[in-house]
Amino acid sequence: MRGAARSATRSDVPEVDAFTRPYWDAAAEGRLLLRRCRAEGCGRAHHYPREFCPYCWSEDVGWEPATGRGTLYTWSVVHRNDLPPFGDRTPYVAAVVDLAEGPRMMTEIVGCPEADLRIGMPLVVDFRRDSDTGPGGAGSGGEGASGEGVSGPGFVVPVFRPLGNAAGNSVAG
C-alpha cells in the first residue's frame, strides 16, 4: 500500500498525558527514563511506564534515568507493514532489548545490517524524531494538540543501535 493516502490517525504514536509526559519530555531531550518501585523489599525497575509496580503492586514508584545501555534479546526483520508510517520504513528491525536496569523493552534497531545482529550484542539508546505525527499524535487532547510533539514539532521515540556505532543520542529528524 505504498503511496496510498495516509490515515488521519497514526497507530504508532501514543497519547501523551500528565502521567507519561515526563517520559516523552526526557526522550525529546535525548534521555531514557524508567520507573522504579520504591517499596521496601522490592525496588525493581519496570518498563513500559505504569503508575504502580507490576511486581509488588505498590503505588510508590518514581521516574529515574536509565543508562541507555542494553543487550539484544531477540529481533525480527519486518518486510511488510501497511500501517502508516511503517510502510515507508520497511524493512526495519523490530526488537526486544534487555535494559541494563533489568526490564525488557520493545524497540527498533537502527544503524546495523541484519546480518550483523547477534543475540546478546551490546546496544545503546538513540532517539529518532518523527516529524509526521499528524492528527491524534503527540499531545492530542491536551498540551501540544496542534500536532506538535512533546518538545516542538514531531515526536521523539527511543530506538537502539549497536554500542560503538558513532551516531550517538541524536534526536535526529
C-alpha positions as a Python dict, from the first residue, in 0.01 Angstrom:
ca = {
    (1, 'M'): (0, 0, 0),
    (2, 'R'): (290, 235, -50),
    (3, 'G'): (172, 560, -196),
    (4, 'A'): (-180, 514, -55),
    (5, 'A'): (-335, 809, 127),
    (6, 'R'): (-233, 818, 490),
    (7, 'S'): (-491, 768, 757),
    (8, 'A'): (-572, 1071, 973),
    (9, 'T'): (-485, 873, 1287),
    (10, 'R'): (-139, 732, 1343),
    (11, 'S'): (-133, 393, 1517),
    (12, 'D'): (232, 426, 1622),
    (13, 'V'): (210, 750, 1820),
    (14, 'P'): (92, 720, 2181),
    (15, 'E'): (-128, 969, 2356),
    (16, 'V'): (75, 1188, 2590),
    (17, 'D'): (-97, 1252, 2920),
    (18, 'A'): (9, 1402, 3253),
    (19, 'F'): (148, 1068, 3371),
    (20, 'T'): (361, 985, 3063),
    (21, 'R'): (468, 1344, 2985),
    (22, 'P'): (798, 1314, 3185),
    (23, 'Y'): (893, 1007, 2977),
    (24, 'W'): (827, 1179, 2643),
    (25, 'D'): (984, 1510, 2753),
    (26, 'A'): (1301, 1320, 2852),
    (27, 'A'): (1303, 1139, 2516),
    (28, 'A'): (1278, 1474, 2338),
    (29, 'E'): (1592, 1575, 2533),
    (30, 'G'): (1776, 1253, 2440),
    (31, 'R'): (1727, 1078, 2776),
    (32, 'L'): (1560, 745, 2854),
    (33, 'L'): (1357, 719, 3176),
    (34, 'L'): (1235, 410, 3361),
    (35, 'R'): (1001, 364, 3655),
    (36, 'R'): (1139, 207, 3974),
    (37, 'C'): (949, 74, 4272),
    (38, 'R'): (1040, 243, 4600),
    (39, 'A'): (865, -11, 4823),
    (40, 'E'): (1083, -176, 5085),
    (41, 'G'): (1186, -523, 4972),
    (42, 'C'): (1109, -463, 4603),
    (43, 'G'): (1297, -182, 4431),
    (44, 'R'): (1259, -329, 4081),
    (45, 'A'): (1266, -120, 3765),
    (46, 'H'): (998, -168, 3502),
    (47, 'H'): (913, -61, 3151),
    (48, 'Y'): (662, 33, 2997),
    (49, 'P'): (576, 317, 3239),
    (50, 'R'): (297, 233, 3483),
    (51, 'E'): (160, 411, 3788),
    (52, 'F'): (217, 101, 4003),
    (53, 'C'): (482, -168, 4040),
    (54, 'P'): (390, -473, 3828),
    (55, 'Y'): (582, -698, 4073),
    (56, 'C'): (450, -599, 4417),
    (57, 'W'): (160, -369, 4316),
    (58, 'S'): (295, -78, 4522),
    (59, 'E'): (197, 268, 4404),
    (60, 'D'): (523, 404, 4547),
    (61, 'V'): (709, 425, 4216),
    (62, 'G'): (908, 704, 4055),
    (63, 'W'): (1097, 805, 3745),
    (64, 'E'): (1472, 754, 3717),
    (65, 'P'): (1723, 798, 3436),
    (66, 'A'): (1829, 479, 3259),
    (67, 'T'): (2187, 421, 3150),
    (68, 'G'): (2068, 378, 2793),
    (69, 'R'): (2260, 51, 2765),
    (70, 'G'): (2119, -289, 2686),
    (71, 'T'): (2165, -616, 2503),
    (72, 'L'): (1970, -762, 2215),
    (73, 'Y'): (1729, -1030, 2339),
    (74, 'T'): (1552, -1106, 2009),
    (75, 'W'): (1455, -939, 1682),
    (76, 'S'): (1255, -976, 1365),
    (77, 'V'): (1302, -801, 1033),
    (78, 'V'): (970, -657, 919),
    (79, 'H'): (941, -655, 541),
    (80, 'R'): (576, -558, 514),
    (81, 'N'): (362, -329, 727),
    (82, 'D'): (72, -145, 570),
    (83, 'L'): (10, 92, 860),
    (84, 'P'): (142, 446, 826),
    (85, 'P'): (426, 531, 863),
    (86, 'F'): (574, 181, 874),
    (87, 'G'): (523, 103, 505),
    (88, 'D'): (768, 379, 419),
    (89, 'R'): (1026, 238, 664),
    (90, 'T'): (1032, -127, 556),
    (91, 'P'): (1238, -323, 601),
    (92, 'Y'): (1306, -239, 966),
    (93, 'V'): (1424, -437, 1267),
    (94, 'A'): (1168, -475, 1547),
    (95, 'A'): (1344, -593, 1861),
    (96, 'V'): (1327, -668, 2231),
    (97, 'V'): (1619, -530, 2431),
    (98, 'D'): (1723, -628, 2783),
    (99, 'L'): (1798, -296, 2952),
    (100, 'A'): (2094, -278, 3191),
    (101, 'E'): (1848, -199, 3472),
    (102, 'G'): (1661, -526, 3417),
    (103, 'P'): (1340, -460, 3222),
    (104, 'R'): (1287, -563, 2862),
    (105, 'M'): (1183, -301, 2610),
    (106, 'M'): (1025, -334, 2267),
    (107, 'T'): (1204, -105, 2024),
    (108, 'E'): (1367, -76, 1684),
    (109, 'I'): (1732, -142, 1598),
    (110, 'V'): (1893, 117, 1372),
    (111, 'G'): (2237, 153, 1220),
    (112, 'C'): (2309, -219, 1192),
    (113, 'P'): (2275, -453, 894),
    (114, 'E'): (2055, -756, 966),
    (115, 'A'): (2347, -992, 905),
    (116, 'D'): (2542, -829, 1191),
    (117, 'L'): (2269, -873, 1455),
    (118, 'R'): (2352, -1117, 1734),
    (119, 'I'): (2161, -1216, 2046),
    (120, 'G'): (2341, -1060, 2342),
    (121, 'M'): (2511, -788, 2138),
    (122, 'P'): (2560, -465, 2334),
    (123, 'L'): (2334, -178, 2237),
    (124, 'V'): (2290, 187, 2329),
    (125, 'V'): (1979, 402, 2310),
    (126, 'D'): (1941, 662, 2041),
    (127, 'F'): (1640, 877, 1959),
    (128, 'R'): (1450, 936, 1636),
    (129, 'R'): (1233, 1240, 1575),
    (130, 'D'): (924, 1155, 1375),
    (131, 'S'): (806, 1486, 1231),
    (132, 'D'): (487, 1347, 1077),
    (133, 'T'): (267, 1295, 1382),
    (134, 'G'): (-50, 1425, 1221),
    (135, 'P'): (-387, 1445, 1396),
    (136, 'G'): (-418, 1228, 1703),
    (137, 'G'): (-44, 1239, 1756),
    (138, 'A'): (164, 1350, 2046),
    (139, 'G'): (-20, 1564, 2293),
    (140, 'S'): (-359, 1531, 2128),
    (141, 'G'): (-637, 1619, 2364),
    (142, 'G'): (-401, 1825, 2581),
    (143, 'E'): (-98, 2046, 2560),
    (144, 'G'): (52, 2046, 2214),
    (145, 'A'): (-275, 1941, 2047),
    (146, 'S'): (-173, 2146, 1743),
    (147, 'G'): (22, 1847, 1612),
    (148, 'E'): (342, 1943, 1789),
    (149, 'G'): (522, 1677, 1984),
    (150, 'V'): (627, 1692, 2342),
    (151, 'S'): (905, 1938, 2275),
    (152, 'G'): (849, 2102, 1937),
    (153, 'P'): (738, 1965, 1601),
    (154, 'G'): (733, 1589, 1574),
    (155, 'F'): (758, 1312, 1825),
    (156, 'V'): (1079, 1159, 1962),
    (157, 'V'): (1098, 783, 2014),
    (158, 'P'): (1376, 574, 2168),
    (159, 'V'): (1548, 330, 1932),
    (160, 'F'): (1867, 129, 1984),
    (161, 'R'): (2187, 94, 1784),
    (162, 'P'): (2500, -118, 1835),
    (163, 'L'): (2734, 10, 2106),
    (164, 'G'): (3031, 171, 1941),
    (165, 'N'): (2829, 295, 1643),
    (166, 'A'): (2922, 662, 1642),
    (167, 'A'): (2575, 811, 1576),
    (168, 'G'): (2513, 898, 1944),
    (169, 'N'): (2189, 1022, 2106),
    (170, 'S'): (2096, 1222, 1803),
    (171, 'V'): (1726, 1307, 1833),
    (172, 'A'): (1759, 1333, 1457),
    (173, 'G'): (1470, 1412, 1226),
}
